[in-house]
CSV table of C-alpha atoms in Angstrom, one decimal:
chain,number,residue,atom,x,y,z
A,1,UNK,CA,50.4,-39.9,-89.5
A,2,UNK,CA,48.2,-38.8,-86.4
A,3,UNK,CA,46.1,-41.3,-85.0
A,4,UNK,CA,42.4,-41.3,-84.9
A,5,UNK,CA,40.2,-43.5,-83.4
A,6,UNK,CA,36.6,-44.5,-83.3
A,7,UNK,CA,33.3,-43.9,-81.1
A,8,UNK,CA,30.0,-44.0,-81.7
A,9,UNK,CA,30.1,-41.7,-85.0
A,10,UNK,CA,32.6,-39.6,-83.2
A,11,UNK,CA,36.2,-39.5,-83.8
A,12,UNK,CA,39.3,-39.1,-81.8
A,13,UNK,CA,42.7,-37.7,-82.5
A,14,UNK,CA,45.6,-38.1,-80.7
A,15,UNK,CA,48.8,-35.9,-82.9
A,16,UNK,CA,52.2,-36.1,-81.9
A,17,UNK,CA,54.2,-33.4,-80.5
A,18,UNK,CA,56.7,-33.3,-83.9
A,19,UNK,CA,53.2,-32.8,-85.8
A,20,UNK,CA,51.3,-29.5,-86.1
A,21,UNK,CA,47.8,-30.0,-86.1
A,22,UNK,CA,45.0,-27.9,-88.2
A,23,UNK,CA,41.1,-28.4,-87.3
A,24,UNK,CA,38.6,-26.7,-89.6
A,25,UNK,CA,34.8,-26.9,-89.2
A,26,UNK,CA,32.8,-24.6,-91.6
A,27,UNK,CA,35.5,-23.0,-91.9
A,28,UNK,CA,36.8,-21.8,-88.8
A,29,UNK,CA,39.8,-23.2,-87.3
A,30,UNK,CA,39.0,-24.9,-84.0
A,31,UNK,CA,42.4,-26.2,-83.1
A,32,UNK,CA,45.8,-25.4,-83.6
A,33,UNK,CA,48.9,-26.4,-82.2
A,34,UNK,CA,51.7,-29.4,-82.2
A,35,UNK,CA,50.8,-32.5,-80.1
A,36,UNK,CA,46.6,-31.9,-80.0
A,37,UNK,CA,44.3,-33.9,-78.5
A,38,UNK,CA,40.6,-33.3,-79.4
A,39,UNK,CA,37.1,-35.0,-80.3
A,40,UNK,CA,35.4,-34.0,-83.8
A,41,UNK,CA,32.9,-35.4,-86.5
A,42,UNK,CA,34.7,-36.9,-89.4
A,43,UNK,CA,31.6,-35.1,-91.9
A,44,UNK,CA,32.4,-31.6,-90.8
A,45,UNK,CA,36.1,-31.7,-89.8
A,46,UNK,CA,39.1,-30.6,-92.4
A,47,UNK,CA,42.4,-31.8,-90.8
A,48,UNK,CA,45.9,-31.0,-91.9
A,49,UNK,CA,48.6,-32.7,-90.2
A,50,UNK,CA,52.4,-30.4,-90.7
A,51,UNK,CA,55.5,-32.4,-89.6
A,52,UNK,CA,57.7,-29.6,-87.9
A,53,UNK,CA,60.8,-31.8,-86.8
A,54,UNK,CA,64.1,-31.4,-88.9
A,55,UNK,CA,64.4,-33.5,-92.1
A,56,UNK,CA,66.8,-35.4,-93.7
A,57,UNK,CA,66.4,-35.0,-98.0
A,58,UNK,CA,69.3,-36.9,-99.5
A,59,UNK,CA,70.1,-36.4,-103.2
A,60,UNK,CA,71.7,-37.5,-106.2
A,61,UNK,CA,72.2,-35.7,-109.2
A,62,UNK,CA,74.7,-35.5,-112.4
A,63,UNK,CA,76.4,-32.7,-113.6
A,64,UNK,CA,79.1,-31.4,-116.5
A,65,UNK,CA,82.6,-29.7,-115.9
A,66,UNK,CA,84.0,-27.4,-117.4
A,67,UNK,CA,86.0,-29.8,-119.6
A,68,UNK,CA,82.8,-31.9,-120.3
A,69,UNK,CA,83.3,-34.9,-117.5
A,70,UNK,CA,80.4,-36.3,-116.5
A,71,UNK,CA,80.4,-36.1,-112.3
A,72,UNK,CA,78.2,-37.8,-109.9
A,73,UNK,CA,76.8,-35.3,-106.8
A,74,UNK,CA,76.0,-36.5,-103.9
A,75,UNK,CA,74.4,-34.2,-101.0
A,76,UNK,CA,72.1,-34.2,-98.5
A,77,UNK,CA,69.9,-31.1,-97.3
A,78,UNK,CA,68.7,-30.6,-94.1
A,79,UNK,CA,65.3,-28.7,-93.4
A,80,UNK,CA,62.0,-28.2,-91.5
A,81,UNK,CA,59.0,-26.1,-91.8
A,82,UNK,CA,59.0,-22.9,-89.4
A,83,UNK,CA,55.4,-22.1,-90.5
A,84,UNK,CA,53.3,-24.8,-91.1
A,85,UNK,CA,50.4,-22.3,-91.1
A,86,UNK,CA,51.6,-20.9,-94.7
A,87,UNK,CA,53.0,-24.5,-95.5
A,88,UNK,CA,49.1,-25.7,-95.1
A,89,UNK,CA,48.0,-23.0,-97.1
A,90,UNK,CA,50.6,-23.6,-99.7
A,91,UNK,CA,50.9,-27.1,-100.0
A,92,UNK,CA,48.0,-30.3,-99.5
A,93,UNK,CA,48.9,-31.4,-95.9
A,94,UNK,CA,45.4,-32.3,-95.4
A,95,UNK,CA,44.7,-36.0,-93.6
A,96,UNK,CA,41.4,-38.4,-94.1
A,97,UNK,CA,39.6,-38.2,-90.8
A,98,UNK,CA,39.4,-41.6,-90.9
A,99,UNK,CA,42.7,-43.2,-91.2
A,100,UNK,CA,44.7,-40.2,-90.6
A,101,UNK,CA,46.9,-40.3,-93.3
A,102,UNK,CA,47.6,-37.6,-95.9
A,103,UNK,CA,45.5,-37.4,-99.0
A,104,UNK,CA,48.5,-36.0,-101.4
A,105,UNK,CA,52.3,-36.1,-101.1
A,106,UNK,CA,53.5,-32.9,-99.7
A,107,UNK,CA,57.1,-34.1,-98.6
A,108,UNK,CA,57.5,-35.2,-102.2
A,109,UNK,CA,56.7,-32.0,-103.3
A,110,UNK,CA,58.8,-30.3,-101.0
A,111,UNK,CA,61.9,-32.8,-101.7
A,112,UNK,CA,61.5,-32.3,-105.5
A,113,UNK,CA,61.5,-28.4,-104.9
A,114,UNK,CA,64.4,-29.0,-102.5
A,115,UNK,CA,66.3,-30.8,-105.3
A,116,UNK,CA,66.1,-29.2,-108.4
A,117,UNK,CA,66.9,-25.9,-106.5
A,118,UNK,CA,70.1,-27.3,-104.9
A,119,UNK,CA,70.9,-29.2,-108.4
A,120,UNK,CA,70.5,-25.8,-110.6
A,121,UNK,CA,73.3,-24.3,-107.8
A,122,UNK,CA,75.2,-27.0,-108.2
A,123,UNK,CA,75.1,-27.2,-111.9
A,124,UNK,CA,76.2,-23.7,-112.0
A,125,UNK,CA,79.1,-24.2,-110.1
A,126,UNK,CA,80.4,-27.1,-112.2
A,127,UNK,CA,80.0,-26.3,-115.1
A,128,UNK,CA,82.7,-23.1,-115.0
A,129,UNK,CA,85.0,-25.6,-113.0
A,130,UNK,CA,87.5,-28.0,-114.2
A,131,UNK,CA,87.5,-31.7,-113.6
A,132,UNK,CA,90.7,-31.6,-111.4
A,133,UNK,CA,89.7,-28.8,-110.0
A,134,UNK,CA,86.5,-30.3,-108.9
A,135,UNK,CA,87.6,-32.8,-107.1
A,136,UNK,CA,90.2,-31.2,-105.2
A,137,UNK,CA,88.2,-28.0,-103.9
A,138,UNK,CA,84.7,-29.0,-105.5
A,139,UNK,CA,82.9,-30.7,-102.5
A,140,UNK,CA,83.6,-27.0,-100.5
A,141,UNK,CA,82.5,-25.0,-103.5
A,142,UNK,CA,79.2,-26.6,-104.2
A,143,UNK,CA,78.5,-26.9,-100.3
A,144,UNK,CA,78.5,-23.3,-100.2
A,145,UNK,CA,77.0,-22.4,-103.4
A,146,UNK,CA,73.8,-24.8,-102.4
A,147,UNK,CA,73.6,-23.6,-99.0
A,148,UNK,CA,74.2,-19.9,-100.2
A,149,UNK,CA,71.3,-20.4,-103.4
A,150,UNK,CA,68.7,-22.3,-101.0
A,151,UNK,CA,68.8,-19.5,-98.6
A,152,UNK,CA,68.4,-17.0,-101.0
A,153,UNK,CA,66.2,-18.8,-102.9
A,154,UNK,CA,62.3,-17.1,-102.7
A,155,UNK,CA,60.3,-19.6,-102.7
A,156,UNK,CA,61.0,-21.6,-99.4
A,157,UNK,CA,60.6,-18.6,-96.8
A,158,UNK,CA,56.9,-18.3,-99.1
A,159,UNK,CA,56.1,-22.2,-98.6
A,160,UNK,CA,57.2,-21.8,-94.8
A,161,UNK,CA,60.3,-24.2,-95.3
A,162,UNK,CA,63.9,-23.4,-93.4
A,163,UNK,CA,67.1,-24.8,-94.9
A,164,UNK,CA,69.2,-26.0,-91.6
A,165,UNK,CA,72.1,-27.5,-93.4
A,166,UNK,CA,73.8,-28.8,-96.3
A,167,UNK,CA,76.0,-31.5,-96.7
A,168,UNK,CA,77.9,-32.5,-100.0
A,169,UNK,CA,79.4,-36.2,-99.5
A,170,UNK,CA,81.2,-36.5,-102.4
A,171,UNK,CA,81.6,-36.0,-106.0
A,172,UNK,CA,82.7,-38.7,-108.3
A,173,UNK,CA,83.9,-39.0,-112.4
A,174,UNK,CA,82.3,-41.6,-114.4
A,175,UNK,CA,84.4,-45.3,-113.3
A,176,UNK,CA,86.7,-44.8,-116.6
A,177,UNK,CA,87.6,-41.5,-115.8
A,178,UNK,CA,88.0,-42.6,-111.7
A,179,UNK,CA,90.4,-45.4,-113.1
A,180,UNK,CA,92.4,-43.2,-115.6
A,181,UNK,CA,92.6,-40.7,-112.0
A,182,UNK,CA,93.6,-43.2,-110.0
A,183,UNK,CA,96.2,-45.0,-112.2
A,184,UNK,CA,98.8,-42.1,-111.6
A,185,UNK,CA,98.1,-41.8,-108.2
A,186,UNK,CA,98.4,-45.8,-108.2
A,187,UNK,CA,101.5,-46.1,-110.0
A,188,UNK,CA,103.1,-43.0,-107.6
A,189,UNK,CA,102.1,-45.4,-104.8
A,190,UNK,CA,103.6,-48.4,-106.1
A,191,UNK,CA,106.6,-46.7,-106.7
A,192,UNK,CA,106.8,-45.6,-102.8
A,193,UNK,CA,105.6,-48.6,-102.1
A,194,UNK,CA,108.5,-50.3,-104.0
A,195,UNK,CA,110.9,-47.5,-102.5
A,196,UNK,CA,110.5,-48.4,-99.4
A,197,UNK,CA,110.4,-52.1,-100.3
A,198,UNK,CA,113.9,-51.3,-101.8
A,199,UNK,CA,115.2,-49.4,-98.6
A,200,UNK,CA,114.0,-52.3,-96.4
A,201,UNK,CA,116.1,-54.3,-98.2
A,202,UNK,CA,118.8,-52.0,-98.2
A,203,UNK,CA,118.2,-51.4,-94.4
A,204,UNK,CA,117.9,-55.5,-94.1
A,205,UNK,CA,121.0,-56.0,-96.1
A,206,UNK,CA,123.1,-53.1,-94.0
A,207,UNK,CA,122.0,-54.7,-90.7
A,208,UNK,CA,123.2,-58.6,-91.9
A,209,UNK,CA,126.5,-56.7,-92.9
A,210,UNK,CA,126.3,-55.2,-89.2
A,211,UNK,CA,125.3,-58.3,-87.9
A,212,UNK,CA,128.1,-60.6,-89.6
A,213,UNK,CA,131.0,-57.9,-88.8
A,214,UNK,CA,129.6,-58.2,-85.4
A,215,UNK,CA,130.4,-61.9,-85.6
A,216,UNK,CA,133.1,-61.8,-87.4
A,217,UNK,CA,134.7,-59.3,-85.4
A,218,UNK,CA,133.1,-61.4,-82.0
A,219,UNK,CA,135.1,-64.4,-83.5
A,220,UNK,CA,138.5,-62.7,-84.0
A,221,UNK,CA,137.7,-61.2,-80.3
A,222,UNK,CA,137.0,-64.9,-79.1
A,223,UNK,CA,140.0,-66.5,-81.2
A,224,UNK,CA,142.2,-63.8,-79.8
A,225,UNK,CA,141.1,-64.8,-76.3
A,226,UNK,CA,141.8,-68.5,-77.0
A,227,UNK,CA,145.5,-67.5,-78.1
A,228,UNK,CA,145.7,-65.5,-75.2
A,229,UNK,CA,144.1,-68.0,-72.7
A,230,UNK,CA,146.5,-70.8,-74.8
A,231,UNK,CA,149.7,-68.7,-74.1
A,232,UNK,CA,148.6,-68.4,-70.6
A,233,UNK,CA,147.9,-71.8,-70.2
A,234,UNK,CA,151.5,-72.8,-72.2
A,235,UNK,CA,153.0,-70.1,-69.2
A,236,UNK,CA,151.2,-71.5,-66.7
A,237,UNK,CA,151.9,-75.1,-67.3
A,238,UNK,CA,155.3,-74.1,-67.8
A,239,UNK,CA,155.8,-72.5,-64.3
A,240,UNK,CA,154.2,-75.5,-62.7
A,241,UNK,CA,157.0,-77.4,-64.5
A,242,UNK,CA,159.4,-75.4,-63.0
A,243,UNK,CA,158.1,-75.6,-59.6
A,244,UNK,CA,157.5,-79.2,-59.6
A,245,UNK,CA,161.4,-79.9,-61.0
A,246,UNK,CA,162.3,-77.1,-58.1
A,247,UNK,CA,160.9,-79.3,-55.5
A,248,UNK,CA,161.8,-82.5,-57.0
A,249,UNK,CA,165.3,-80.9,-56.8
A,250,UNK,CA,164.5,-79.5,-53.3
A,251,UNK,CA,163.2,-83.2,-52.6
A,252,UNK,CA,166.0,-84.7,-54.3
A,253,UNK,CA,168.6,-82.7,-52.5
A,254,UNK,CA,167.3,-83.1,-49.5
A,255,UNK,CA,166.6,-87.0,-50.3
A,256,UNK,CA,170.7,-86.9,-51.0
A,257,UNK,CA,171.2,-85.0,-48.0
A,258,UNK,CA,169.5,-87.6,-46.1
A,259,UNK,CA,171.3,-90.3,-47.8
A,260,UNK,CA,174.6,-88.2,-47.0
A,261,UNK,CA,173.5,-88.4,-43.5
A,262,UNK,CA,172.5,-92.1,-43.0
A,263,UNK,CA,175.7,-92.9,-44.9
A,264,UNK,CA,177.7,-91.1,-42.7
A,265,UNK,CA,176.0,-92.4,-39.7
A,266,UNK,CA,176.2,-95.8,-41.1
A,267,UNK,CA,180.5,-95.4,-41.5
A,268,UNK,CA,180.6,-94.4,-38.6
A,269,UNK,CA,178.3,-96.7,-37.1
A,270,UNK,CA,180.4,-99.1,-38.6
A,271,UNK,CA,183.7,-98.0,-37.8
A,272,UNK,CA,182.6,-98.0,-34.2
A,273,UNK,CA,181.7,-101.6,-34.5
A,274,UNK,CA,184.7,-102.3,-36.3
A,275,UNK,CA,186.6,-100.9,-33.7
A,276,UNK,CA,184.7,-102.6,-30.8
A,277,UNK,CA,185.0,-105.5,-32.8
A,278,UNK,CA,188.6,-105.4,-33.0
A,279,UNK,CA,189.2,-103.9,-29.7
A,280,UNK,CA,187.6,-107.3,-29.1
A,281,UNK,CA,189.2,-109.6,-30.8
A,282,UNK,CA,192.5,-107.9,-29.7
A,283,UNK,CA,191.1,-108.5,-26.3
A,284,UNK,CA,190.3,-112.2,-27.3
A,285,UNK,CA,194.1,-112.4,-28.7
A,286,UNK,CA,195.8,-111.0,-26.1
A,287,UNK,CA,193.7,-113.6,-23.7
A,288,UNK,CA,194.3,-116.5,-25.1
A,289,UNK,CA,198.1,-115.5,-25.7
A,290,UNK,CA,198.3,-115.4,-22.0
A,291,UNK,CA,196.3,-118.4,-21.5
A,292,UNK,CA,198.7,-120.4,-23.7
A,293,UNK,CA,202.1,-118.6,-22.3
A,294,UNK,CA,200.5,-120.0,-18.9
A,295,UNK,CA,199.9,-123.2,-20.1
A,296,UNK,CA,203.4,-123.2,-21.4
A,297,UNK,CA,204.8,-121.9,-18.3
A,298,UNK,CA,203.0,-124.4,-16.4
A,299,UNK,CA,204.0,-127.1,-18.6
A,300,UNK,CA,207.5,-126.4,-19.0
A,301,UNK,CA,208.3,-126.4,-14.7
A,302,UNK,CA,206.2,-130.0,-14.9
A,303,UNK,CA,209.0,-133.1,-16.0
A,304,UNK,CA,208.6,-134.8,-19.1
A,305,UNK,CA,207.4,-138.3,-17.7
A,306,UNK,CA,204.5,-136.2,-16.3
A,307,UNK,CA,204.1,-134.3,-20.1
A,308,UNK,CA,203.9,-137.9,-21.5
A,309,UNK,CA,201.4,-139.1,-18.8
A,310,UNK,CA,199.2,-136.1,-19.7
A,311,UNK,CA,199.4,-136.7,-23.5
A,312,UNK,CA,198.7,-140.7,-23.0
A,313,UNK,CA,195.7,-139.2,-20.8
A,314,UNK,CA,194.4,-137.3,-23.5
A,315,UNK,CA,195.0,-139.5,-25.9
A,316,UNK,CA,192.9,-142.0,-23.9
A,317,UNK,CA,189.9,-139.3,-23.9
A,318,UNK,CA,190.2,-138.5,-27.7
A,319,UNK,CA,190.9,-142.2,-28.7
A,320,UNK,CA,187.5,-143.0,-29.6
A,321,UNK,CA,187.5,-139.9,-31.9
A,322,UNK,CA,190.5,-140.9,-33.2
A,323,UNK,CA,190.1,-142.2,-37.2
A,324,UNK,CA,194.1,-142.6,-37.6
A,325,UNK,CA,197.4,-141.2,-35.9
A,326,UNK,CA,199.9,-140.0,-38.1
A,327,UNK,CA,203.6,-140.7,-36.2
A,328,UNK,CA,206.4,-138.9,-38.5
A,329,UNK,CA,209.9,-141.3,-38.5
A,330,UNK,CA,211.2,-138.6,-35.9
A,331,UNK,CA,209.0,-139.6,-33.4
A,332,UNK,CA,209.0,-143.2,-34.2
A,333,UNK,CA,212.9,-142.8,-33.8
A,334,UNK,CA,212.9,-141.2,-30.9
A,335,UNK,CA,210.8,-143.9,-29.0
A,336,UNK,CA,212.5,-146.6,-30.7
A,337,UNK,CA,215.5,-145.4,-29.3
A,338,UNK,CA,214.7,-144.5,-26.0
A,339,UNK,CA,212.8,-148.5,-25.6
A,340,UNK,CA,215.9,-149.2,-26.9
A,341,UNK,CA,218.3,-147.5,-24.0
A,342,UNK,CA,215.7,-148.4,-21.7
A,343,UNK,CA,214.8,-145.3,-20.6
A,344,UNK,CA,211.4,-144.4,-20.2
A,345,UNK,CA,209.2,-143.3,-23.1
């Protein structure tokens, strides 16, 4: 929509540089040209306004297979006008001078003229294909059979329009038909899907088989060990037996060996002392034997009156220690006899 403004009777338009803008007075163009700027009187001006950017025209249309489904057709062309000269002249692009904005609907025009030519190419297409086969390969087929019957087509080159592309976004059954498609596809799924549900299991299971013959297989290791480290314990336990009753017989010999010793240096020891002692007492003996052979030699030279004053002597000095005297009848006849003869006692 170009903009116009207001001044004193006069107007002012200001167009865009994606617009192409027409100026007529009396019938002579006065301006011409995308993205004008001009003055004019809105009682003498004709304006058209021709939009010269690309377009987007999206459309929806049904058509039949070959097989009589019903399919939905969804597309979208894209266009412009390349001469909005001969698109003025063939179509009402004309603007109020006032409010700048077009007094028909030429882009309504040109989309209905845009859809009922793609839609008859499209028709044509489908209807000599098959469902299946239309939705496998028909989005390609129609694409080019659009794109190839709008460029052929006579009438847009005459109206100044240029097809840029075509697009076909998809083509769909009717939702029953959809469903009855899909349940096939559906059911193959499920069945990989419960596949390879099944093989993960299988895969699970496998690997807790692995894993418990891995244990198991660990435990017999580990209980072998224990025997092993058992044994070796039972061996070891069994050597230090046999040293320790080695060195308590070591000990014990040795101990004996001692004892052997001490013994023998005790007997002899003792037999030493024995000997001293005895050497001693032999000493002692043979002493006092001549001790008392000198007292009796020394007795028997003195006369017997002395004898008897030495024993009345002694007896003086042991009288007081003296419980009883014992005097045998020998001795009592003896003195008797000699008091008696008057010799001396």
């Amino acid at each position: 929509m170009a903009d116009i403004t207001r001044r004193l009777g006069w107007r002012h338009l200001r167009g865009a540089p994606t617009a192409h803008i027409r100026h007529h007075r009396d019938g002579h163009l006065l301006h011409d040209g995308p993205g004008l700027s001009f003055w004019f009187r809105a009682l003498t001006a004709a304006l058209s306004e021709v939009p010269v950017d690309d377009r987007e025209l999206a459309m929806t249309f049904h058509a039949r297979t070959s097989d009589f489904q019903d399919v939905a057709v969804q597309a979208t062309v894209t266009y412009r006008i390349s001469d909005p000269a001969l698109a003025a002249a063939r179509l009402d692009f004309s603007v109020d001078p006032d409010t700048g904005v077009w007094r028909g609907a030429p882009l309504e025009q040109l989309g209905t003229l845009l859809t009922e030519t793609a839609q008859q190419h499209a028709l044509d297409v489908l209807a000599r294909t098959p469902l299946s086969s239309a939705l496998v390969d028909g989005v390609a087929a129609v694409r080019e059979r659009v794109a190839a019957g709008l460029g052929a087509e006579p009438r847009l080159p005459a109206t100044g329009i240029e097809v840029v592309a075509v697009r076909v976004v998809a083509l769909r059954p009717e939702p029953e038909v959809e469903r009855a498609l899909r349940t096939p596809a559906r059911e193959q799924i499920q069945q990989e899907a419960d596949r390879a549900t099944y093989e993960r299991r299988a895969v699970a299971v496998e690997r807790e088989r692995t894993i418990a013959e891995n244990e198991l297989a660990s435990q017999i290791e580990l209980a072998r060990r224990e025997e092993q480290l058992v044994e070796q314990r039972g061996t070891n336990s069994r050597r230090e037996a046999e040293e320790h009753a080695a060195a308590d017989a070591v000990r014990a010999d040795a101990e004996a060996a001692r004892t052997v010793r001490l013994a023998e240096a005790e007997a002899t020891k003792a037999v030493r002392l024995a000997r001293a002692e005895a050497e001693g007492a032999r000493e002692v003996g043979e002493a006092r034997a001549q001790a008392q052979a000198a007292w009796l030699r020394a007795h028997a030279e003195v006369d017997v009156t002395t004898l008897h004053a030495l024993t009345g002597t002694r007896l003086a000095e042991n009288l007081p220690h003296i419980d009883s005297v014992t005097i045998s009848p020998d001795v009592l006849t003896g003195l008797l006899s000699r008091l008696g003869s008057g010799e001396p006692a």
